[in-house]
Amino acid sequence: MFKQNFADRLNKAVKQKESHSVIGLDPIISRIPNFIIEEAKKTYGENPKGAGFAFTQFNKLVIDAIKDNVAVIKPQLAYYEVFGEHGIHAFWETVKYAQQMGLLVIADAKRGDIGSTAKAYANSFFRDENNKWNQNKDAVDALTINPYLGRDSLEPFFNSAKEINSGLFVLVKTSNPYSGDFQDQKSIDGISLAEKVGFLINKFSNEHLGESGYSSIGAVVGATYPEDMKVFRKIMPKSVFLVPGYGTQGATGKDVVNAFNEDGYGALISASRSIIYSFESVNAQDHMAVKNAITQATIEMNKDINSALKKENKLIW
Amino acid sequence: MFKQNFADRLNKAVKQKESHSVIGLDPIISRIPNFIIEEAKKTYGENPKGAGFAFTQFNKLVIDAIKDNVAVIKPQLAYYEVFGEHGIHAFWETVKYAQQMGLLVIADAKRGDIGSTAKAYANSFFRDENNKWNQNKDAVDALTINPYLGRDSLEPFFNSAKEINSGLFVLVKTSNPYSGDFQDQKSIDGISLAEKVGFLINKFSNEHLGESGYSSIGAVVGATYPEDMKVFRKIMPKSVFLVPGYGTQGATGKDVVNAFNEDGYGALISASRSIIYSFESVNAQDHMAVKNAITQATIEMNKDINSALKKENKLIW
């Protein structure tokens, strides 16, 4: 169990690191540095177990590279599930190592189901405390979830998260080109689906407030629709926004400033490949060179966001 | 790679077994028969590895009990993820055993993400053929997915499924009490969100037709809203409906007949706990008694559905 409300832990860590960045850990076997691949092949062979080993080694390198400059990592479950049990092993090894290094971990799993099944997913990522067979389970600091099934698919997650002071980020408006297919559908009252989800989240968020005034129930709002961002910021003033779309998907610091409240808090900006594979463009070949490239890319991302915030008088350090 | 379109394989198996039932494999450690629990404790101890072992043993018993009377099983990923890598190991052991026993497997995972992440999820459940590290990967026959993120979150799944003749069931209208929170929201043109999803599925379904005239792209439509069912049946005439809500959630044979087309095909009725834990109410203690109870419950479910279909002149055997 974590000692403080997730939003409080998050805001404290963000301020300490002077960074609103979240680094996505999306390991792809064909893009992992050669020296790790060779070690994996030698140790386990070119198979799922070897791939899981390579993921863990690479993630530890990334975590070492970024830990002084960011507060949060976000492993994307899809990339781990590709290698079945060995990928899941690598996922939890990554969670443990990141937390030991003082980072918060958001599991990007976008789960969604109903009743006792939702509770089982919550147990999977948080704690499973009434289960004697699962006593020493690790827990992530936060999880992304999908609202399509309605409030009774969200409440089991909210309740489980609260018990251990974890957080949740509910999908509201995603960053992909066709996110509007359903999310932008306006109902008769002129309100879009994404806005309806936002109103429901805001209702729940008030029951999960930390001392900082922010809620442990946040929202995913893509950086690729900066005008919508202002609307969502008003609908959910107490929710932290997890903002994908920075970097590879094209958004920059100035596109994400609207995700922040006037107090300079309330948004986490997420980038994955543009950071963790930044070593490719400088052709880095060894541990130190790869690590340095990733550190450098992280520092630049922080600078870009911080200077955009400074222009808006939203910089809190 | 499977040899035939998923819908064709499914319709053939359904006819052969004279059953439209799908048995959900939702293993819960506290409800697994004692003799399996004792074996698990003795072999691995009361820990996640022991739980995974108990899941596999129980699922094999269930599969043995139902394999002559049903065509399809549906393991729900949430219950496996609770035990991390050991749960995922049990999931894939279950998939393999079920397919060896001639059953089709729908992985109920409700995944949803965008672009290359959606592709990674598809690789996780189907094949990962361009990846040398993952050559001998098993594949499920079908997967459930969530449409909230829009068409570019669905297409990577559709494309991957097609390559290996697997199927997909997209969430349309779920069976839970608050499914209407978002799914029933009507837009200005009078069409609900669930119906919009249905129209999009129907568009894609035409590109994935089998020789039977049915598509390998199906839809999840809950049995608990039988009147809505008629509407969805019209919107998606070529999609097989995966229908949850039978049994524990209260729906019976007469509630699900509208899910079928006039030709007597087009729906799979899913039940989980009312079947796999049916041995509890007869206090069965040993392998044979547990197995017999599960077989009996399955036969009764088939009878209930088949007799309701017969009344509507929709019985195809």
XYZ file of C-alpha atoms in Angstrom:
634
model
C 0.000 0.000 0.000
C 1.231 3.485 -0.883
C 1.344 6.013 1.945
C -0.297 8.993 0.264
C -3.025 9.793 -2.236
C -1.714 9.229 -5.774
C -2.255 12.841 -6.889
C -0.305 14.130 -3.894
C 2.566 11.725 -4.513
C 2.545 12.678 -8.161
C 2.547 16.451 -7.644
C 5.337 16.171 -5.101
C 7.465 14.066 -7.440
C 6.799 16.343 -10.410
C 7.910 19.376 -8.452
C 10.981 17.637 -7.087
C 12.112 16.538 -10.564
C 11.011 19.819 -12.213
C 9.401 17.719 -14.922
C 5.874 17.084 -16.174
C 7.150 14.376 -18.528
C 6.143 10.743 -18.556
C 8.392 8.359 -20.440
C 6.586 5.494 -22.154
C 8.416 2.186 -21.994
C 7.345 0.462 -25.219
C 10.048 -2.137 -25.828
C 10.230 -3.441 -29.391
C 12.693 -6.262 -29.853
C 13.967 -5.050 -33.246
C 14.885 -1.639 -31.807
C 16.686 -2.681 -28.625
C 20.435 -1.906 -28.675
C 22.623 -4.634 -30.120
C 24.757 -5.211 -27.054
C 21.616 -6.129 -25.076
C 20.306 -8.346 -27.879
C 23.608 -10.246 -27.999
C 23.541 -10.774 -24.251
C 19.937 -12.051 -24.445
C 20.757 -14.454 -27.260
C 23.753 -15.785 -25.377
C 21.873 -16.177 -22.094
C 18.485 -17.557 -23.213
C 18.482 -17.755 -27.018
C 16.289 -16.033 -29.596
C 12.958 -16.940 -27.980
C 10.282 -15.351 -25.750
C 12.359 -15.840 -22.609
C 15.316 -14.149 -24.274
C 13.079 -11.316 -25.448
C 11.733 -10.802 -21.916
C 15.299 -10.649 -20.612
C 16.216 -8.078 -23.287
C 13.144 -5.984 -22.352
C 14.113 -5.943 -18.680
C 17.728 -5.042 -19.409
C 16.751 -2.284 -21.820
C 14.121 -0.870 -19.464
C 16.620 -0.771 -16.597
C 18.997 1.156 -18.830
C 16.221 3.601 -19.770
C 15.198 4.020 -16.134
C 18.818 4.711 -15.131
C 19.034 7.256 -17.949
C 15.885 9.192 -17.013
C 15.463 8.790 -13.255
C 17.079 12.079 -12.274
C 15.004 14.055 -14.734
C 11.500 12.575 -14.721
C 9.020 11.429 -12.084
C 6.920 8.910 -13.993
C 7.230 6.029 -16.451
C 4.416 4.433 -18.434
C 4.978 0.886 -19.680
C 2.454 -0.046 -22.397
C 1.169 -3.574 -21.694
C 0.638 -4.536 -25.346
C 4.380 -4.701 -25.988
C 4.903 -7.052 -23.048
C 1.924 -9.314 -23.790
C 3.441 -10.123 -27.175
C 5.843 -12.444 -25.354
C 3.242 -14.027 -23.092
C 4.367 -15.007 -19.610
C 7.948 -13.896 -20.343
C 6.758 -10.443 -21.366
C 4.612 -10.170 -18.239
C 7.607 -11.179 -16.140
C 9.596 -8.350 -17.766
C 6.731 -5.927 -17.116
C 6.699 -6.606 -13.362
C 10.513 -6.612 -13.145
C 10.367 -3.167 -14.759
C 7.716 -1.939 -12.318
C 9.772 -3.107 -9.340
C 13.015 -1.579 -10.563
C 11.394 1.758 -11.423
C 9.763 2.008 -7.988
C 13.056 1.125 -6.292
C 14.608 3.991 -8.254
C 11.932 6.343 -6.902
C 9.786 6.598 -10.030
C 6.004 6.321 -10.213
C 4.618 3.759 -12.658
C 1.482 4.156 -14.764
C 0.501 0.840 -16.377
C -0.943 1.738 -19.768
C -3.333 -1.191 -20.170
C -6.639 0.494 -21.115
C -8.575 -2.268 -19.387
C -12.338 -2.228 -19.140
C -14.862 -4.811 -18.011
C -17.784 -5.177 -15.632
C -18.424 -6.148 -12.024
C -16.259 -8.921 -10.692
C -14.205 -9.013 -13.909
C -13.298 -5.341 -13.514
C -12.399 -6.151 -9.912
C -10.140 -8.966 -11.150
C -8.328 -6.546 -13.480
C -7.971 -4.101 -10.594
C -6.541 -6.910 -8.449
C -4.121 -7.709 -11.270
C -2.589 -4.245 -11.320
C -3.145 -3.098 -7.749
C -3.376 -5.416 -4.772
C -5.152 -8.714 -4.267
C -5.243 -8.540 -0.523
C -7.981 -11.028 0.299
C -6.223 -13.736 -1.685
C -3.778 -15.880 0.294
C -2.280 -17.173 -2.965
C -1.218 -13.678 -3.990
C 0.160 -12.114 -0.804
C 3.342 -10.551 -2.115
C 1.883 -9.011 -5.245
C 3.459 -5.829 -6.541
C 1.238 -2.891 -7.451
C 1.503 -0.135 -10.011
C 0.992 3.490 -8.979
C -1.694 4.061 -11.605
C -3.550 2.366 -14.445
C -5.310 3.528 -17.628
C -8.882 2.282 -18.163
C -11.553 2.439 -20.885
C -15.026 3.867 -20.082
C -17.106 2.309 -22.917
C -18.983 -0.101 -20.627
C -20.310 2.600 -18.294
C -19.970 3.594 -14.659
C -20.290 0.077 -13.238
C -17.163 -0.799 -15.207
C -15.273 2.127 -13.633
C -16.325 1.933 -9.987
C -14.560 -1.367 -9.163
C -11.305 0.224 -10.374
C -11.932 3.431 -8.413
C -12.648 1.475 -5.224
C -9.604 -0.786 -5.568
C -7.296 2.113 -6.370
C -8.499 4.042 -3.334
C -7.725 1.144 -0.986
C -4.016 1.297 -1.805
C -3.641 4.967 -2.812
C -3.136 4.205 -6.482
C -4.523 6.316 -9.311
C -6.495 5.870 -12.524
C -6.542 7.616 -15.882
C -9.790 7.109 -17.773
C -9.728 7.444 -21.564
C -11.611 10.578 -22.555
C -10.233 11.930 -25.844
C -7.453 9.951 -27.456
C -4.725 11.268 -29.743
C -5.305 9.117 -32.851
C -6.646 10.496 -36.173
C -10.019 8.724 -35.919
C -10.554 9.252 -32.186
C -13.563 11.351 -33.162
C -15.436 8.411 -34.718
C -17.275 7.870 -31.451
C -15.679 10.266 -28.937
C -16.818 13.364 -30.884
C -20.415 12.173 -31.401
C -22.627 14.915 -30.031
C -25.888 13.944 -28.380
C -29.117 15.932 -28.603
C -28.023 18.199 -25.747
C -24.947 19.226 -27.761
C -22.506 17.366 -25.539
C -19.993 14.963 -27.072
C -19.355 11.443 -25.827
C -15.877 12.433 -24.606
C -17.409 15.343 -22.677
C -20.010 13.033 -21.100
C -17.214 10.749 -19.972
C -15.458 13.834 -18.601
C -18.507 14.893 -16.575
C -18.819 11.416 -15.074
C -15.112 11.370 -14.183
C -15.413 14.771 -12.557
C -18.278 13.526 -10.404
C -16.184 10.617 -9.166
C -12.978 12.654 -8.905
C -14.367 14.662 -6.007
C -14.495 11.507 -3.874
C -10.804 10.848 -4.445
C -9.167 14.184 -3.663
C -5.721 14.485 -2.123
C -4.405 17.269 0.082
C -3.113 19.042 -3.018
C -6.714 19.469 -4.203
C -6.109 17.111 -7.120
C -7.883 13.804 -7.539
C -6.337 10.375 -7.952
C -8.839 9.870 -10.786
C -7.365 11.418 -13.892
C -8.164 11.452 -17.597
C -6.379 10.650 -20.845
C -6.686 13.651 -23.173
C -4.602 13.666 -26.356
C -2.235 16.517 -27.190
C -3.210 16.379 -30.846
C -6.469 18.273 -30.230
C -5.261 21.380 -28.320
C -8.520 23.341 -28.729
C -10.596 20.527 -27.163
C -8.140 20.527 -24.289
C -9.459 23.821 -22.910
C -12.975 22.405 -22.759
C -11.857 19.243 -20.964
C -9.759 21.275 -18.532
C -12.932 23.127 -17.516
C -15.027 19.949 -17.241
C -12.479 18.160 -15.021
C -10.627 20.861 -13.034
C -9.403 18.443 -10.343
C -8.216 15.640 -12.571
C -4.651 15.210 -13.708
C -4.526 14.776 -17.493
C -2.298 12.142 -18.986
C -1.503 13.629 -22.383
C -0.281 11.351 -25.186
C 0.684 12.560 -28.634
C 3.832 14.530 -27.800
C 6.876 13.698 -29.911
C 6.312 10.976 -32.512
C 2.644 11.947 -32.929
C 3.593 15.564 -33.640
C 2.578 17.684 -30.638
C 5.085 20.087 -29.038
C 5.317 22.065 -25.791
C 3.026 24.834 -26.996
C 0.319 22.294 -27.908
C 0.137 20.941 -24.380
C 0.053 24.094 -22.220
C -3.753 24.116 -22.236
C -3.683 20.761 -20.457
C -2.350 22.498 -17.334
C -4.394 24.429 -14.809
C -3.506 28.032 -13.975
C -1.625 26.754 -10.907
C 0.851 25.002 -13.228
C -0.209 21.504 -12.182
C -2.655 19.014 -13.603
C -0.964 17.492 -16.645
C 1.541 14.777 -17.445
C 2.959 14.865 -20.956
C 3.823 11.468 -22.351
C 6.410 10.515 -24.954
C 7.714 7.055 -25.736
C 9.697 6.287 -28.872
C 11.054 9.775 -29.417
C 12.844 9.332 -26.090
C 13.690 5.659 -25.609
C 14.891 5.153 -29.190
C 16.616 8.544 -29.414
C 19.951 6.677 -29.417
C 19.233 5.375 -32.947
C 19.680 8.751 -34.625
C 23.096 9.294 -33.025
C 24.082 5.714 -33.811
C 24.991 4.974 -30.181
C 26.470 1.479 -29.768
C 27.438 0.984 -26.135
C 25.716 1.262 -22.770
C 27.037 4.719 -21.934
C 26.301 6.230 -25.356
C 22.749 4.844 -25.423
C 22.111 6.046 -21.897
C 23.467 9.515 -22.630
C 21.295 9.891 -25.734
C 18.170 8.972 -23.745
C 19.097 11.325 -20.892
C 19.662 14.128 -23.388
C 16.324 13.572 -25.151
C 14.558 13.627 -21.776
C 16.218 16.873 -20.747
C 15.199 18.452 -24.057
C 11.611 17.326 -23.640
C 11.513 18.847 -20.144
C 12.983 22.082 -21.488
C 10.448 22.293 -24.308
C 7.495 21.815 -21.956
C 8.906 24.026 -19.209
C 9.655 26.904 -21.548
C 6.171 26.703 -23.069
C 4.736 26.808 -19.534
C 6.975 29.742 -18.609
C 5.553 31.791 -21.481
C 2.081 31.230 -20.025
C 3.216 32.005 -16.463
C 2.445 28.441 -15.457
C 5.930 27.307 -14.462
C 5.974 26.229 -10.815
C 9.748 26.106 -10.238
C -2.585 -20.323 -39.236
C -6.126 -21.680 -39.288
C -7.292 -23.244 -42.546
C -10.691 -21.593 -42.917
C -12.438 -18.309 -42.231
C -13.352 -18.092 -38.544
C -17.103 -17.778 -39.180
C -17.077 -20.891 -41.373
C -15.130 -22.878 -38.776
C -17.492 -21.657 -36.097
C -20.728 -22.473 -37.937
C -19.447 -25.932 -38.817
C -18.474 -26.667 -35.200
C -21.767 -25.308 -33.858
C -23.753 -27.562 -36.169
C -21.623 -30.580 -35.376
C -22.029 -30.157 -31.611
C -25.688 -29.049 -31.916
C -24.867 -26.213 -29.540
C -24.785 -22.427 -29.696
C -23.276 -22.269 -26.205
C -19.961 -20.735 -25.235
C -18.556 -21.701 -21.856
C -16.646 -18.944 -20.109
C -13.551 -20.139 -18.253
C -13.282 -17.677 -15.368
C -11.172 -19.491 -12.781
C -11.426 -18.113 -9.251
C -9.051 -19.728 -6.800
C -11.542 -19.823 -3.906
C -14.066 -21.753 -6.012
C -11.822 -24.418 -7.534
C -12.562 -27.962 -6.261
C -10.677 -28.968 -3.134
C -8.887 -31.962 -4.621
C -7.255 -29.680 -7.204
C -6.370 -27.082 -4.568
C -4.699 -29.736 -2.409
C -2.678 -30.994 -5.380
C -1.594 -27.430 -6.214
C -0.532 -26.722 -2.636
C 1.435 -29.949 -2.465
C 3.128 -29.403 -5.835
C 3.954 -25.659 -5.759
C 2.579 -24.198 -2.517
C -0.031 -21.510 -1.910
C 1.455 -18.933 -4.280
C 0.917 -17.589 -7.819
C 2.644 -20.583 -9.415
C 0.403 -22.937 -7.442
C -2.652 -20.911 -8.453
C -1.671 -21.080 -12.127
C -1.285 -24.844 -11.821
C -4.727 -25.109 -10.174
C -6.255 -22.996 -12.981
C -4.806 -25.255 -15.669
C -5.936 -28.434 -13.912
C -9.434 -27.084 -13.335
C -9.756 -25.791 -16.895
C -8.686 -29.157 -18.316
C -11.374 -30.821 -16.200
C -13.974 -28.321 -17.455
C -12.862 -28.818 -21.060
C -13.098 -32.598 -20.682
C -16.579 -32.183 -19.200
C -17.959 -29.973 -21.980
C -16.054 -30.912 -25.131
C -18.670 -33.295 -26.522
C -21.463 -30.797 -26.059
C -20.105 -27.365 -26.937
C -17.968 -25.884 -29.715
C -16.434 -22.852 -28.043
C -14.801 -21.763 -24.792
C -14.151 -18.193 -23.693
C -11.418 -17.645 -21.100
C -11.650 -14.188 -19.521
C -8.146 -12.700 -19.316
C -8.770 -10.698 -16.130
C -8.882 -13.847 -13.999
C -5.538 -15.018 -15.366
C -3.765 -11.653 -15.123
C -4.413 -11.655 -11.372
C -1.557 -14.142 -11.040
C 0.824 -12.344 -13.398
C 3.127 -14.521 -15.476
C 1.804 -17.698 -13.830
C -1.762 -16.794 -14.747
C -0.738 -16.043 -18.334
C 1.048 -19.393 -18.482
C -2.214 -21.069 -17.365
C -4.143 -19.087 -19.991
C -1.996 -20.346 -22.875
C -1.922 -23.905 -21.498
C -5.724 -23.758 -21.492
C -5.840 -22.436 -25.064
C -3.573 -25.235 -26.284
C -5.470 -27.993 -24.509
C -8.870 -26.730 -25.699
C -7.697 -26.555 -29.316
C -6.211 -30.066 -29.048
C -9.635 -31.218 -27.856
C -11.216 -29.671 -30.939
C -12.710 -26.572 -29.315
C -12.531 -23.008 -30.607
C -11.171 -20.413 -28.178
C -12.389 -16.823 -27.840
C -10.017 -14.792 -25.656
C -12.214 -12.347 -23.764
C -9.687 -9.546 -23.314
C -11.613 -6.449 -24.500
C -8.377 -4.869 -25.678
C -8.297 -1.535 -27.440
C -5.472 0.771 -28.450
C -4.166 2.616 -31.479
C -1.816 2.019 -34.385
C 1.259 -0.008 -33.587
C 0.041 -0.665 -30.041
C -3.161 -2.242 -31.382
C -0.949 -4.271 -33.699
C 1.111 -5.415 -30.700
C -2.066 -6.593 -28.933
C -3.121 -8.403 -32.106
C 0.313 -10.042 -32.248
C -0.106 -11.069 -28.618
C -3.300 -13.022 -29.240
C -2.893 -14.020 -32.876
C 0.431 -14.553 -34.585
C 3.653 -12.579 -34.502
C 5.006 -13.923 -37.728
C 7.633 -11.345 -38.588
C 9.286 -11.765 -35.227
C 12.061 -14.377 -35.063
C 11.901 -14.299 -31.259
C 8.294 -15.464 -31.288
C 8.140 -18.154 -33.962
C 6.181 -20.834 -32.138
C 3.518 -18.587 -30.715
C 0.070 -20.057 -30.169
C -2.976 -18.168 -31.424
C -6.538 -17.910 -30.203
C -9.427 -18.416 -32.625
C -11.007 -15.080 -31.746
C -10.598 -12.057 -29.498
C -12.951 -9.453 -27.997
C -12.023 -5.781 -28.539
C -13.274 -2.353 -27.415
C -14.230 0.298 -30.034
C -13.965 3.494 -27.939
C -10.821 4.742 -29.701
C -12.349 4.656 -33.209
C -11.768 2.830 -36.465
C -7.969 3.166 -36.470
C -7.984 1.178 -33.233
C -10.019 -1.618 -34.868
C -8.352 -1.982 -38.254
C -5.009 -3.360 -36.982
C -6.969 -6.143 -35.247
C -9.090 -6.817 -38.333
C -6.003 -7.041 -40.555
C -4.097 -9.316 -38.190
C -7.068 -11.613 -37.664
C -7.584 -11.954 -41.401
C -3.997 -13.059 -41.966
C -4.483 -16.169 -39.841
C -8.250 -16.726 -40.203
C -9.048 -15.709 -36.649
C -12.122 -13.731 -35.647
C -13.020 -10.664 -33.603
C -15.979 -9.642 -31.477
C -16.272 -5.886 -31.036
C -18.125 -4.589 -27.967
C -21.389 -3.006 -29.089
C -23.963 -3.243 -26.296
C -22.816 -4.865 -23.080
C -24.976 -6.726 -20.548
C -24.273 -4.691 -17.393
C -26.880 -2.449 -15.676
C -25.141 0.832 -16.615
C -24.105 -0.156 -20.136
C -26.407 2.606 -21.337
C -24.352 5.379 -19.697
C -22.530 5.919 -22.965
C -23.690 3.145 -25.309
C -27.307 4.401 -25.312
C -26.421 8.077 -25.891
C -28.345 9.133 -28.968
C -26.764 11.648 -31.291
C -28.636 14.369 -33.167
C -29.567 11.926 -35.960
C -31.360 9.707 -33.416
C -28.742 6.943 -33.577
C -27.208 5.619 -30.369
C -23.481 5.150 -29.826
C -23.899 1.357 -29.798
C -25.765 1.554 -33.119
C -22.997 3.726 -34.624
C -20.469 1.118 -33.592
C -22.739 -1.503 -35.167
C -22.874 0.360 -38.488
C -19.082 0.645 -38.566
C -18.681 -3.067 -37.784
C -21.124 -3.952 -40.534
C -19.108 -1.936 -43.036
C -15.955 -3.832 -42.145
C -17.714 -7.191 -41.806
C -18.357 -7.324 -45.535
C -14.608 -7.486 -46.171
C -14.257 -10.551 -43.962
C -16.981 -12.882 -45.196
C -16.665 -16.649 -45.187
C -18.317 -19.124 -47.519
C -21.197 -19.435 -45.063
C -22.065 -15.782 -45.697
C -21.086 -14.859 -42.145
C -18.226 -12.536 -41.296
C -15.281 -13.240 -39.037
C -15.951 -9.819 -37.506
C -18.638 -10.257 -34.889
C -20.168 -8.154 -32.137
C -20.765 -8.440 -28.403
C -24.458 -7.771 -27.711
C -25.773 -8.499 -24.212
C -28.735 -10.812 -23.614
C -30.090 -8.533 -20.920
C -31.577 -6.090 -23.458
C -33.635 -8.421 -25.735
C -35.559 -5.607 -27.453
C -32.380 -3.840 -28.531
C -31.200 -7.150 -29.925
C -33.644 -6.990 -32.864
C -32.266 -3.610 -33.885
C -28.656 -4.777 -33.741
C -29.523 -7.950 -35.664
C -30.795 -5.719 -38.499
C -27.773 -3.393 -38.403
C -25.250 -6.255 -38.550
C -26.896 -9.141 -40.454
C -23.614 -10.855 -41.309
C -21.952 -10.663 -37.914
C -22.033 -13.417 -35.342
C -23.178 -12.047 -31.987
C -21.387 -13.103 -28.850
C -24.141 -12.801 -26.252
C -23.202 -12.514 -22.560
C -25.723 -12.282 -19.738
C -27.181 -15.808 -19.891
C -27.314 -17.672 -16.574
C -25.884 -15.742 -13.633
C -26.928 -12.398 -15.151
C -30.522 -13.603 -15.504
C -31.245 -14.127 -19.220
C -32.792 -17.414 -20.428
C -33.279 -19.153 -23.789
C -36.289 -17.056 -24.757
C -34.325 -13.832 -24.140
C -31.655 -14.751 -26.645
C -33.644 -15.995 -29.668
C -33.655 -12.513 -31.195
C -29.872 -12.697 -31.400
C -30.185 -15.361 -34.120
C -30.912 -14.745 -37.763
C -33.865 -16.452 -39.451
C -31.448 -19.107 -40.743
C -30.806 -20.226 -37.159
C -27.178 -19.077 -37.156
C -25.497 -15.893 -36.045
C -25.328 -16.082 -32.258
C -23.185 -17.614 -29.541
C -24.697 -17.608 -26.074
C -22.164 -17.333 -23.301
C -22.373 -18.574 -19.711
C -19.527 -18.893 -17.246
C -20.110 -19.403 -13.529
C -23.529 -21.010 -13.809
C -21.763 -23.829 -15.693
C -18.213 -24.169 -14.379
C -19.214 -23.845 -10.716
C -22.418 -25.895 -11.096
C -20.722 -28.640 -9.032
C -20.976 -26.443 -5.916
C -24.747 -26.772 -5.584
C -24.592 -30.591 -5.710
C -21.639 -30.600 -3.324
C -19.489 -32.667 -5.709
C -16.137 -33.604 -4.147
C -14.205 -35.766 -6.592
C -13.078 -35.501 -10.211
C -15.898 -37.582 -11.648
C -18.683 -35.892 -9.666
C -17.425 -32.382 -10.537
C -17.089 -33.311 -14.187
C -20.566 -34.846 -14.315
C -22.159 -31.769 -12.761
C -20.503 -29.502 -15.351
C -21.498 -31.784 -18.216
C -25.084 -31.842 -16.961
C -25.267 -28.050 -16.635
C -23.935 -27.688 -20.192
C -26.496 -30.121 -21.589
C -29.280 -28.218 -19.827
C -28.071 -24.908 -21.221
C -28.039 -26.370 -24.742
C -31.544 -27.757 -24.238
C -32.881 -24.435 -22.993
C -31.469 -22.532 -25.976
C -32.376 -25.188 -28.534
C -35.971 -25.479 -27.338
C -36.401 -21.695 -27.419
C -35.041 -21.712 -30.979
C -37.341 -24.590 -31.932
C -40.400 -22.548 -30.889
C -39.248 -19.836 -33.307
C -38.517 -22.322 -36.112
C -34.859 -21.414 -35.930
C -33.436 -24.793 -34.908
C -30.961 -26.001 -37.544
C -30.614 -29.650 -36.453
